Amino acid sequence: MANPAIDPAAMSLSAAARRLPGRNGTHANPSTVARWVHKGATGADGARVKLVAIRLGGTLYVTEQALADFLAALNGPPAADVPPRSPAARRKAADEAVRKLNAMGA
């Protein structure tokens, strides 16, 4: 990511939060954006995705591109759909689980 002093698209986390919709017609909370930077969020495929930010002095900055990439990763295509098991397959798996539990003495 470019240096926010050089990149005019860089913005503080609070400025980024003001650009994102929140609930009840408000904007997102800056702590939400900070959480995305530090802990990330679960994407559509189940993987953890973090918002890329840089620290300049004591302030974290994100760019429009980093925010767009983060949101695209969150809303990407979901993991491949696994077809539901047939009743016979479920019954077979349940019977196998019972056999294993009985073998363990449960």
PDB file of N, CA and C in Angstrom:
ATOM      1  N   MET A   1       0.863  -1.168   0.000  1.00  0.00           N
ATOM      2  CA  MET A   1       0.000   0.000   0.000  1.00  0.00           C
ATOM      3  C   MET A   1       0.904   1.223   0.000  1.00  0.00           C
ATOM      4  N   ALA A   2       0.474   2.272  -0.625  1.00  0.00           N
ATOM      5  CA  ALA A   2       1.257   3.493  -0.727  1.00  0.00           C
ATOM      6  C   ALA A   2       1.234   4.265   0.582  1.00  0.00           C
ATOM      7  N   ASN A   3       2.191   5.151   0.720  1.00  0.00           N
ATOM      8  CA  ASN A   3       2.282   6.004   1.899  1.00  0.00           C
ATOM      9  C   ASN A   3       1.121   6.997   1.886  1.00  0.00           C
ATOM     10  N   PRO A   4       0.376   7.139   3.005  1.00  0.00           N
ATOM     11  CA  PRO A   4      -0.769   8.052   3.000  1.00  0.00           C
ATOM     12  C   PRO A   4      -0.369   9.504   2.808  1.00  0.00           C
ATOM     13  N   ALA A   5       0.883   9.840   3.118  1.00  0.00           N
ATOM     14  CA  ALA A   5       1.332  11.206   2.890  1.00  0.00           C
ATOM     15  C   ALA A   5       1.476  11.476   1.397  1.00  0.00           C
ATOM     16  N   ILE A   6       1.674  10.419   0.619  1.00  0.00           N
ATOM     17  CA  ILE A   6       1.836  10.548  -0.823  1.00  0.00           C
ATOM     18  C   ILE A   6       0.543  10.192  -1.551  1.00  0.00           C
ATOM     19  N   ASP A   7      -0.169   9.186  -1.065  1.00  0.00           N
ATOM     20  CA  ASP A   7      -1.379   8.696  -1.716  1.00  0.00           C
ATOM     21  C   ASP A   7      -2.593   9.492  -1.241  1.00  0.00           C
ATOM     22  N   PRO A   8      -3.205  10.295  -2.101  1.00  0.00           N
ATOM     23  CA  PRO A   8      -4.360  11.091  -1.669  1.00  0.00           C
ATOM     24  C   PRO A   8      -5.596  10.245  -1.379  1.00  0.00           C
ATOM     25  N   ALA A   9      -5.598   8.984  -1.809  1.00  0.00           N
ATOM     26  CA  ALA A   9      -6.748   8.123  -1.547  1.00  0.00           C
ATOM     27  C   ALA A   9      -6.703   7.517  -0.148  1.00  0.00           C
ATOM     28  N   ALA A  10      -5.587   7.689   0.575  1.00  0.00           N
ATOM     29  CA  ALA A  10      -5.480   7.128   1.923  1.00  0.00           C
ATOM     30  C   ALA A  10      -6.347   7.932   2.880  1.00  0.00           C
ATOM     31  N   MET A  11      -6.985   7.208   3.813  1.00  0.00           N
ATOM     32  CA  MET A  11      -7.864   7.867   4.789  1.00  0.00           C
ATOM     33  C   MET A  11      -7.723   7.164   6.133  1.00  0.00           C
ATOM     34  N   SER A  12      -8.017   7.894   7.183  1.00  0.00           N
ATOM     35  CA  SER A  12      -7.983   7.307   8.516  1.00  0.00           C
ATOM     36  C   SER A  12      -9.127   6.304   8.650  1.00  0.00           C
ATOM     37  N   LEU A  13      -9.075   5.503   9.710  1.00  0.00           N
ATOM     38  CA  LEU A  13     -10.133   4.510   9.911  1.00  0.00           C
ATOM     39  C   LEU A  13     -11.479   5.179  10.146  1.00  0.00           C
ATOM     40  N   SER A  14     -11.476   6.309  10.843  1.00  0.00           N
ATOM     41  CA  SER A  14     -12.749   6.999  11.075  1.00  0.00           C
ATOM     42  C   SER A  14     -13.305   7.571   9.773  1.00  0.00           C
ATOM     43  N   ALA A  15     -12.427   8.057   8.900  1.00  0.00           N
ATOM     44  CA  ALA A  15     -12.893   8.549   7.599  1.00  0.00           C
ATOM     45  C   ALA A  15     -13.428   7.395   6.752  1.00  0.00           C
ATOM     46  N   ALA A  16     -12.762   6.242   6.833  1.00  0.00           N
ATOM     47  CA  ALA A  16     -13.248   5.072   6.096  1.00  0.00           C
ATOM     48  C   ALA A  16     -14.604   4.635   6.633  1.00  0.00           C
ATOM     49  N   ALA A  17     -14.783   4.692   7.952  1.00  0.00           N
ATOM     50  CA  ALA A  17     -16.059   4.296   8.562  1.00  0.00           C
ATOM     51  C   ALA A  17     -17.189   5.207   8.103  1.00  0.00           C
ATOM     52  N   ARG A  18     -16.896   6.492   7.937  1.00  0.00           N
ATOM     53  CA  ARG A  18     -17.931   7.430   7.493  1.00  0.00           C
ATOM     54  C   ARG A  18     -18.378   7.146   6.066  1.00  0.00           C
ATOM     55  N   ARG A  19     -17.546   6.463   5.299  1.00  0.00           N
ATOM     56  CA  ARG A  19     -17.891   6.140   3.911  1.00  0.00           C
ATOM     57  C   ARG A  19     -18.729   4.873   3.796  1.00  0.00           C
ATOM     58  N   LEU A  20     -18.822   4.109   4.886  1.00  0.00           N
ATOM     59  CA  LEU A  20     -19.531   2.828   4.849  1.00  0.00           C
ATOM     60  C   LEU A  20     -20.888   2.947   5.518  1.00  0.00           C
ATOM     61  N   PRO A  21     -21.912   2.345   4.944  1.00  0.00           N
ATOM     62  CA  PRO A  21     -23.231   2.418   5.575  1.00  0.00           C
ATOM     63  C   PRO A  21     -23.273   1.578   6.845  1.00  0.00           C
ATOM     64  N   GLY A  22     -24.022   2.081   7.806  1.00  0.00           N
ATOM     65  CA  GLY A  22     -24.233   1.351   9.048  1.00  0.00           C
ATOM     66  C   GLY A  22     -25.695   0.986   9.177  1.00  0.00           C
ATOM     67  N   ARG A  23     -26.124   0.803  10.403  1.00  0.00           N
ATOM     68  CA  ARG A  23     -27.527   0.465  10.644  1.00  0.00           C
ATOM     69  C   ARG A  23     -28.342   1.726  10.883  1.00  0.00           C
ATOM     70  N   ASN A  24     -29.608   1.646  10.584  1.00  0.00           N
ATOM     71  CA  ASN A  24     -30.558   2.734  10.836  1.00  0.00           C
ATOM     72  C   ASN A  24     -30.130   4.057  10.206  1.00  0.00           C
ATOM     73  N   GLY A  25     -29.553   3.997   9.027  1.00  0.00           N
ATOM     74  CA  GLY A  25     -29.200   5.211   8.310  1.00  0.00           C
ATOM     75  C   GLY A  25     -27.939   5.901   8.799  1.00  0.00           C
ATOM     76  N   THR A  26     -27.203   5.299   9.713  1.00  0.00           N
ATOM     77  CA  THR A  26     -25.961   5.894  10.199  1.00  0.00           C
ATOM     78  C   THR A  26     -24.796   5.322   9.407  1.00  0.00           C
ATOM     79  N   HIS A  27     -23.595   5.723   9.773  1.00  0.00           N
ATOM     80  CA  HIS A  27     -22.410   5.155   9.136  1.00  0.00           C
ATOM     81  C   HIS A  27     -21.813   4.095  10.053  1.00  0.00           C
ATOM     82  N   ALA A  28     -20.872   3.328   9.517  1.00  0.00           N
ATOM     83  CA  ALA A  28     -20.209   2.290  10.304  1.00  0.00           C
ATOM     84  C   ALA A  28     -19.395   2.935  11.421  1.00  0.00           C
ATOM     85  N   ASN A  29     -19.180   2.193  12.482  1.00  0.00           N
ATOM     86  CA  ASN A  29     -18.397   2.690  13.606  1.00  0.00           C
ATOM     87  C   ASN A  29     -16.912   2.500  13.306  1.00  0.00           C
ATOM     88  N   PRO A  30     -16.064   3.469  13.660  1.00  0.00           N
ATOM     89  CA  PRO A  30     -14.625   3.305  13.432  1.00  0.00           C
ATOM     90  C   PRO A  30     -14.044   2.063  14.105  1.00  0.00           C
ATOM     91  N   SER A  31     -14.621   1.642  15.230  1.00  0.00           N
ATOM     92  CA  SER A  31     -14.111   0.434  15.890  1.00  0.00           C
ATOM     93  C   SER A  31     -14.350  -0.804  15.032  1.00  0.00           C
ATOM     94  N   THR A  32     -15.383  -0.777  14.205  1.00  0.00           N
ATOM     95  CA  THR A  32     -15.634  -1.888  13.287  1.00  0.00           C
ATOM     96  C   THR A  32     -14.510  -1.978  12.267  1.00  0.00           C
ATOM     97  N   VAL A  33     -14.122  -0.838  11.715  1.00  0.00           N
ATOM     98  CA  VAL A  33     -13.040  -0.815  10.731  1.00  0.00           C
ATOM     99  C   VAL A  33     -11.730  -1.234  11.394  1.00  0.00           C
ATOM    100  N   ALA A  34     -11.484  -0.791  12.624  1.00  0.00           N
ATOM    101  CA  ALA A  34     -10.276  -1.196  13.349  1.00  0.00           C
ATOM    102  C   ALA A  34     -10.274  -2.705  13.586  1.00  0.00           C
ATOM    103  N   ARG A  35     -11.422  -3.268  13.913  1.00  0.00           N
ATOM    104  CA  ARG A  35     -11.516  -4.721  14.115  1.00  0.00           C
ATOM    105  C   ARG A  35     -11.191  -5.456  12.815  1.00  0.00           C
ATOM    106  N   TRP A  36     -11.655  -4.923  11.678  1.00  0.00           N
ATOM    107  CA  TRP A  36     -11.341  -5.546  10.395  1.00  0.00           C
ATOM    108  C   TRP A  36      -9.839  -5.532  10.130  1.00  0.00           C
ATOM    109  N   VAL A  37      -9.155  -4.467  10.572  1.00  0.00           N
ATOM    110  CA  VAL A  37      -7.707  -4.381  10.386  1.00  0.00           C
ATOM    111  C   VAL A  37      -7.001  -5.388  11.286  1.00  0.00           C
ATOM    112  N   HIS A  38      -7.384  -5.440  12.554  1.00  0.00           N
ATOM    113  CA  HIS A  38      -6.661  -6.255  13.530  1.00  0.00           C
ATOM    114  C   HIS A  38      -7.063  -7.728  13.519  1.00  0.00           C
ATOM    115  N   LYS A  39      -8.351  -8.004  13.476  1.00  0.00           N
ATOM    116  CA  LYS A  39      -8.825  -9.392  13.571  1.00  0.00           C
ATOM    117  C   LYS A  39      -9.358  -9.938  12.260  1.00  0.00           C
ATOM    118  N   GLY A  40      -9.781  -9.062  11.368  1.00  0.00           N
ATOM    119  CA  GLY A  40     -10.345  -9.502  10.105  1.00  0.00           C
ATOM    120  C   GLY A  40     -11.815  -9.879  10.249  1.00  0.00           C
ATOM    121  N   ALA A  41     -12.350 -10.446   9.201  1.00  0.00           N
ATOM    122  CA  ALA A  41     -13.740 -10.900   9.171  1.00  0.00           C
ATOM    123  C   ALA A  41     -13.793 -12.162   8.327  1.00  0.00           C
ATOM    124  N   THR A  42     -14.827 -12.937   8.506  1.00  0.00           N
ATOM    125  CA  THR A  42     -14.972 -14.187   7.771  1.00  0.00           C
ATOM    126  C   THR A  42     -15.583 -13.912   6.401  1.00  0.00           C
ATOM    127  N   GLY A  43     -14.878 -14.337   5.365  1.00  0.00           N
ATOM    128  CA  GLY A  43     -15.342 -14.133   4.002  1.00  0.00           C
ATOM    129  C   GLY A  43     -16.400 -15.144   3.607  1.00  0.00           C
ATOM    130  N   ALA A  44     -16.897 -14.995   2.400  1.00  0.00           N
ATOM    131  CA  ALA A  44     -17.954 -15.871   1.896  1.00  0.00           C
ATOM    132  C   ALA A  44     -17.491 -17.318   1.807  1.00  0.00           C
ATOM    133  N   ASP A  45     -16.186 -17.525   1.596  1.00  0.00           N
ATOM    134  CA  ASP A  45     -15.668 -18.888   1.491  1.00  0.00           C
ATOM    135  C   ASP A  45     -15.245 -19.460   2.837  1.00  0.00           C
ATOM    136  N   GLY A  46     -15.455 -18.700   3.915  1.00  0.00           N
ATOM    137  CA  GLY A  46     -15.112 -19.173   5.252  1.00  0.00           C
ATOM    138  C   GLY A  46     -13.718 -18.798   5.706  1.00  0.00           C
ATOM    139  N   ALA A  47     -12.908 -18.217   4.837  1.00  0.00           N
ATOM    140  CA  ALA A  47     -11.547 -17.830   5.198  1.00  0.00           C
ATOM    141  C   ALA A  47     -11.549 -16.483   5.916  1.00  0.00           C
ATOM    142  N   ARG A  48     -10.563 -16.263   6.771  1.00  0.00           N
ATOM    143  CA  ARG A  48     -10.419 -15.004   7.498  1.00  0.00           C
ATOM    144  C   ARG A  48      -9.753 -14.001   6.567  1.00  0.00           C
ATOM    145  N   VAL A  49     -10.355 -12.831   6.419  1.00  0.00           N
ATOM    146  CA  VAL A  49      -9.850 -11.775   5.545  1.00  0.00           C
ATOM    147  C   VAL A  49      -9.590 -10.544   6.399  1.00  0.00           C
ATOM    148  N   LYS A  50      -8.404  -9.931   6.254  1.00  0.00           N
ATOM    149  CA  LYS A  50      -8.075  -8.723   7.005  1.00  0.00           C
ATOM    150  C   LYS A  50      -8.014  -7.521   6.065  1.00  0.00           C
ATOM    151  N   LEU A  51      -8.424  -6.383   6.596  1.00  0.00           N
ATOM    152  CA  LEU A  51      -8.319  -5.123   5.865  1.00  0.00           C
ATOM    153  C   LEU A  51      -6.880  -4.643   5.988  1.00  0.00           C
ATOM    154  N   VAL A  52      -6.239  -4.385   4.863  1.00  0.00           N
ATOM    155  CA  VAL A  52      -4.846  -3.949   4.853  1.00  0.00           C
ATOM    156  C   VAL A  52      -4.778  -2.474   5.215  1.00  0.00           C
ATOM    157  N   ALA A  53      -3.916  -2.147   6.172  1.00  0.00           N
ATOM    158  CA  ALA A  53      -3.740  -0.763   6.607  1.00  0.00           C
ATOM    159  C   ALA A  53      -2.267  -0.528   6.891  1.00  0.00           C
ATOM    160  N   ILE A  54      -1.881   0.737   6.892  1.00  0.00           N
ATOM    161  CA  ILE A  54      -0.520   1.090   7.302  1.00  0.00           C
ATOM    162  C   ILE A  54      -0.615   2.084   8.445  1.00  0.00           C
ATOM    163  N   ARG A  55       0.417   2.090   9.266  1.00  0.00           N
ATOM    164  CA  ARG A  55       0.470   3.007  10.399  1.00  0.00           C
ATOM    165  C   ARG A  55       1.480   4.100  10.068  1.00  0.00           C
ATOM    166  N   LEU A  56       1.040   5.318  10.205  1.00  0.00           N
ATOM    167  CA  LEU A  56       1.915   6.469  10.037  1.00  0.00           C
ATOM    168  C   LEU A  56       1.790   7.272  11.315  1.00  0.00           C
ATOM    169  N   GLY A  57       2.859   7.304  12.096  1.00  0.00           N
ATOM    170  CA  GLY A  57       2.761   7.894  13.420  1.00  0.00           C
ATOM    171  C   GLY A  57       1.883   6.997  14.264  1.00  0.00           C
ATOM    172  N   GLY A  58       0.879   7.543  14.893  1.00  0.00           N
ATOM    173  CA  GLY A  58      -0.026   6.741  15.708  1.00  0.00           C
ATOM    174  C   GLY A  58      -1.348   6.458  15.032  1.00  0.00           C
ATOM    175  N   THR A  59      -1.454   6.750  13.744  1.00  0.00           N
ATOM    176  CA  THR A  59      -2.730   6.621  13.047  1.00  0.00           C
ATOM    177  C   THR A  59      -2.658   5.546  11.976  1.00  0.00           C
ATOM    178  N   LEU A  60      -3.690   4.724  11.923  1.00  0.00           N
ATOM    179  CA  LEU A  60      -3.806   3.729  10.864  1.00  0.00           C
ATOM    180  C   LEU A  60      -4.528   4.352   9.675  1.00  0.00           C
ATOM    181  N   TYR A  61      -4.049   4.033   8.483  1.00  0.00           N
ATOM    182  CA  TYR A  61      -4.650   4.537   7.255  1.00  0.00           C
ATOM    183  C   TYR A  61      -4.982   3.370   6.337  1.00  0.00           C
ATOM    184  N   VAL A  62      -6.071   3.509   5.606  1.00  0.00           N
ATOM    185  CA  VAL A  62      -6.441   2.553   4.564  1.00  0.00           C
ATOM    186  C   VAL A  62      -6.663   3.335   3.275  1.00  0.00           C
ATOM    187  N   THR A  63      -6.565   2.636   2.167  1.00  0.00           N
ATOM    188  CA  THR A  63      -6.832   3.286   0.883  1.00  0.00           C
ATOM    189  C   THR A  63      -8.174   2.803   0.345  1.00  0.00           C
ATOM    190  N   GLU A  64      -8.668   3.534  -0.622  1.00  0.00           N
ATOM    191  CA  GLU A  64      -9.910   3.136  -1.295  1.00  0.00           C
ATOM    192  C   GLU A  64      -9.747   1.734  -1.881  1.00  0.00           C
ATOM    193  N   GLN A  65      -8.575   1.481  -2.470  1.00  0.00           N
ATOM    194  CA  GLN A  65      -8.340   0.182  -3.106  1.00  0.00           C
ATOM    195  C   GLN A  65      -8.317  -0.939  -2.074  1.00  0.00           C
ATOM    196  N   ALA A  66      -7.669  -0.709  -0.925  1.00  0.00           N
ATOM    197  CA  ALA A  66      -7.630  -1.735   0.125  1.00  0.00           C
ATOM    198  C   ALA A  66      -9.036  -2.026   0.637  1.00  0.00           C
ATOM    199  N   LEU A  67      -9.840  -0.984   0.803  1.00  0.00           N
ATOM    200  CA  LEU A  67     -11.219  -1.159   1.259  1.00  0.00           C
ATOM    201  C   LEU A  67     -12.035  -1.924   0.217  1.00  0.00           C
ATOM    202  N   ALA A  68     -11.855  -1.581  -1.055  1.00  0.00           N
ATOM    203  CA  ALA A  68     -12.575  -2.273  -2.130  1.00  0.00           C
ATOM    204  C   ALA A  68     -12.156  -3.742  -2.202  1.00  0.00           C
ATOM    205  N   ASP A  69     -10.854  -4.017  -2.065  1.00  0.00           N
ATOM    206  CA  ASP A  69     -10.367  -5.399  -2.099  1.00  0.00           C
ATOM    207  C   ASP A  69     -10.921  -6.200  -0.928  1.00  0.00           C
ATOM    208  N   PHE A  70     -10.955  -5.576   0.261  1.00  0.00           N
ATOM    209  CA  PHE A  70     -11.473  -6.243   1.457  1.00  0.00           C
ATOM    210  C   PHE A  70     -12.949  -6.594   1.277  1.00  0.00           C
ATOM    211  N   LEU A  71     -13.738  -5.634   0.832  1.00  0.00           N
ATOM    212  CA  LEU A  71     -15.173  -5.875   0.650  1.00  0.00           C
ATOM    213  C   LEU A  71     -15.426  -6.907  -0.449  1.00  0.00           C
ATOM    214  N   ALA A  72     -14.608  -6.889  -1.491  1.00  0.00           N
ATOM    215  CA  ALA A  72     -14.753  -7.885  -2.557  1.00  0.00           C
ATOM    216  C   ALA A  72     -14.430  -9.283  -2.031  1.00  0.00           C
ATOM    217  N   ALA A  73     -13.407  -9.383  -1.171  1.00  0.00           N
ATOM    218  CA  ALA A  73     -13.052 -10.686  -0.598  1.00  0.00           C
ATOM    219  C   ALA A  73     -14.156 -11.194   0.324  1.00  0.00           C
ATOM    220  N   LEU A  74     -14.799 -10.279   1.058  1.00  0.00           N
ATOM    221  CA  LEU A  74     -15.893 -10.690   1.942  1.00  0.00           C
ATOM    222  C   LEU A  74     -17.096 -11.174   1.152  1.00  0.00           C
ATOM    223  N   ASN A  75     -17.348 -10.542   0.019  1.00  0.00           N
ATOM    224  CA  ASN A  75     -18.542 -10.843  -0.761  1.00  0.00           C
ATOM    225  C   ASN A  75     -18.253 -11.708  -1.974  1.00  0.00           C
ATOM    226  N   GLY A  76     -17.088 -12.348  -1.983  1.00  0.00           N
ATOM    227  CA  GLY A  76     -16.717 -13.195  -3.105  1.00  0.00           C
ATOM    228  C   GLY A  76     -17.635 -14.390  -3.232  1.00  0.00           C
ATOM    229  N   PRO A  77     -17.349 -15.232  -4.197  1.00  0.00           N
ATOM    230  CA  PRO A  77     -18.207 -16.403  -4.386  1.00  0.00           C
ATOM    231  C   PRO A  77     -18.123 -17.323  -3.171  1.00  0.00           C
ATOM    232  N   PRO A  78     -19.232 -17.894  -2.767  1.00  0.00           N
ATOM    233  CA  PRO A  78     -19.205 -18.802  -1.618  1.00  0.00           C
ATOM    234  C   PRO A  78     -18.453 -20.083  -1.956  1.00  0.00           C
ATOM    235  N   ALA A  79     -18.097 -20.813  -0.939  1.00  0.00           N
ATOM    236  CA  ALA A  79     -17.425 -22.094  -1.140  1.00  0.00           C
ATOM    237  C   ALA A  79     -18.325 -23.006  -1.970  1.00  0.00           C
ATOM    238  N   ALA A  80     -17.704 -23.950  -2.616  1.00  0.00           N
ATOM    239  CA  ALA A  80     -18.465 -24.873  -3.466  1.00  0.00           C
ATOM    240  C   ALA A  80     -19.559 -25.545  -2.644  1.00  0.00           C
ATOM    241  N   ASP A  81     -20.740 -25.552  -3.205  1.00  0.00           N
ATOM    242  CA  ASP A  81     -21.862 -26.178  -2.515  1.00  0.00           C
ATOM    243  C   ASP A  81     -21.689 -27.691  -2.499  1.00  0.00           C
ATOM    244  N   VAL A  82     -21.852 -28.256  -1.337  1.00  0.00           N
ATOM    245  CA  VAL A  82     -21.798 -29.704  -1.191  1.00  0.00           C
ATOM    246  C   VAL A  82     -23.232 -30.208  -1.255  1.00  0.00           C
ATOM    247  N   PRO A  83     -23.502 -31.126  -2.148  1.00  0.00           N
ATOM    248  CA  PRO A  83     -24.880 -31.608  -2.243  1.00  0.00           C
ATOM    249  C   PRO A  83     -25.291 -32.300  -0.945  1.00  0.00           C
ATOM    250  N   PRO A  84     -26.549 -32.170  -0.562  1.00  0.00           N
ATOM    251  CA  PRO A  84     -27.001 -32.816   0.672  1.00  0.00           C
ATOM    252  C   PRO A  84     -26.920 -34.336   0.547  1.00  0.00           C
ATOM    253  N   ARG A  85     -26.648 -34.971   1.688  1.00  0.00           N
ATOM    254  CA  ARG A  85     -26.571 -36.433   1.680  1.00  0.00           C
ATOM    255  C   ARG A  85     -27.974 -37.025   1.541  1.00  0.00           C
ATOM    256  N   SER A  86     -28.014 -38.159   0.906  1.00  0.00           N
ATOM    257  CA  SER A  86     -29.294 -38.857   0.764  1.00  0.00           C
ATOM    258  C   SER A  86     -29.678 -39.457   2.115  1.00  0.00           C
ATOM    259  N   PRO A  87     -30.949 -39.772   2.302  1.00  0.00           N
ATOM    260  CA  PRO A  87     -31.353 -40.414   3.564  1.00  0.00           C
ATOM    261  C   PRO A  87     -30.571 -41.696   3.845  1.00  0.00           C
ATOM    262  N   ALA A  88     -30.281 -42.464   2.808  1.00  0.00           N
ATOM    263  CA  ALA A  88     -29.523 -43.702   3.002  1.00  0.00           C
ATOM    264  C   ALA A  88     -28.100 -43.401   3.480  1.00  0.00           C
ATOM    265  N   ALA A  89     -27.477 -42.366   2.909  1.00  0.00           N
ATOM    266  CA  ALA A  89     -26.119 -42.003   3.321  1.00  0.00           C
ATOM    267  C   ALA A  89     -26.110 -41.489   4.758  1.00  0.00           C
ATOM    268  N   ARG A  90     -27.117 -40.711   5.141  1.00  0.00           N
ATOM    269  CA  ARG A  90     -27.203 -40.225   6.528  1.00  0.00           C
ATOM    270  C   ARG A  90     -27.385 -41.387   7.494  1.00  0.00           C
ATOM    271  N   ARG A  91     -28.248 -42.315   7.124  1.00  0.00           N
ATOM    272  CA  ARG A  91     -28.513 -43.477   7.977  1.00  0.00           C
ATOM    273  C   ARG A  91     -27.238 -44.313   8.134  1.00  0.00           C
ATOM    274  N   LYS A  92     -26.510 -44.504   7.031  1.00  0.00           N
ATOM    275  CA  LYS A  92     -25.271 -45.279   7.069  1.00  0.00           C
ATOM    276  C   LYS A  92     -24.239 -44.594   7.966  1.00  0.00           C
ATOM    277  N   ALA A  93     -24.108 -43.270   7.858  1.00  0.00           N
ATOM    278  CA  ALA A  93     -23.160 -42.531   8.695  1.00  0.00           C
ATOM    279  C   ALA A  93     -23.556 -42.606  10.164  1.00  0.00           C
ATOM    280  N   ALA A  94     -24.852 -42.529  10.453  1.00  0.00           N
ATOM    281  CA  ALA A  94     -25.322 -42.619  11.838  1.00  0.00           C
ATOM    282  C   ALA A  94     -25.048 -44.007  12.401  1.00  0.00           C
ATOM    283  N   ASP A  95     -25.292 -45.047  11.610  1.00  0.00           N
ATOM    284  CA  ASP A  95     -25.017 -46.413  12.062  1.00  0.00           C
ATOM    285  C   ASP A  95     -23.528 -46.610  12.333  1.00  0.00           C
ATOM    286  N   GLU A  96     -22.693 -46.057  11.474  1.00  0.00           N
ATOM    287  CA  GLU A  96     -21.242 -46.157  11.656  1.00  0.00           C
ATOM    288  C   GLU A  96     -20.808 -45.434  12.929  1.00  0.00           C
ATOM    289  N   ALA A  97     -21.389 -44.276  13.200  1.00  0.00           N
ATOM    290  CA  ALA A  97     -21.060 -43.533  14.417  1.00  0.00           C
ATOM    291  C   ALA A  97     -21.470 -44.319  15.658  1.00  0.00           C
ATOM    292  N   VAL A  98     -22.628 -44.961  15.611  1.00  0.00           N
ATOM    293  CA  VAL A  98     -23.083 -45.781  16.746  1.00  0.00           C
ATOM    294  C   VAL A  98     -22.127 -46.948  16.958  1.00  0.00           C
ATOM    295  N   ARG A  99     -21.685 -47.592  15.871  1.00  0.00           N
ATOM    296  CA  ARG A  99     -20.727 -48.700  15.987  1.00  0.00           C
ATOM    297  C   ARG A  99     -19.427 -48.230  16.639  1.00  0.00           C
ATOM    298  N   LYS A 100     -18.930 -47.053  16.229  1.00  0.00           N
ATOM    299  CA  LYS A 100     -17.687 -46.531  16.812  1.00  0.00           C
ATOM    300  C   LYS A 100     -17.869 -46.219  18.290  1.00  0.00           C
ATOM    301  N   LEU A 101     -18.996 -45.627  18.653  1.00  0.00           N
ATOM    302  CA  LEU A 101     -19.252 -45.318  20.060  1.00  0.00           C
ATOM    303  C   LEU A 101     -19.354 -46.593  20.889  1.00  0.00           C
ATOM    304  N   ASN A 102     -20.013 -47.607  20.365  1.00  0.00           N
ATOM    305  CA  ASN A 102     -20.121 -48.879  21.078  1.00  0.00           C
ATOM    306  C   ASN A 102     -18.753 -49.531  21.244  1.00  0.00           C
ATOM    307  N   ALA A 103     -17.910 -49.421  20.217  1.00  0.00           N
ATOM    308  CA  ALA A 103     -16.567 -49.992  20.295  1.00  0.00           C
ATOM    309  C   ALA A 103     -15.720 -49.275  21.349  1.00  0.00           C
ATOM    310  N   MET A 104     -15.977 -47.980  21.552  1.00  0.00           N
ATOM    311  CA  MET A 104     -15.240 -47.209  22.566  1.00  0.00           C
ATOM    312  C   MET A 104     -15.828 -47.412  23.951  1.00  0.00           C
ATOM    313  N   GLY A 105     -16.960 -48.061  24.033  1.00  0.00           N
ATOM    314  CA  GLY A 105     -17.579 -48.320  25.325  1.00  0.00           C
ATOM    315  C   GLY A 105     -18.472 -47.207  25.813  1.00  0.00           C
ATOM    316  N   ALA A 106     -18.902 -46.365  24.922  1.00  0.00           N
ATOM    317  CA  ALA A 106     -19.767 -45.252  25.335  1.00  0.00           C
ATOM    318  C   ALA A 106     -21.213 -45.664  25.400  1.00  0.00           C
TER     319      ALA A 106
END
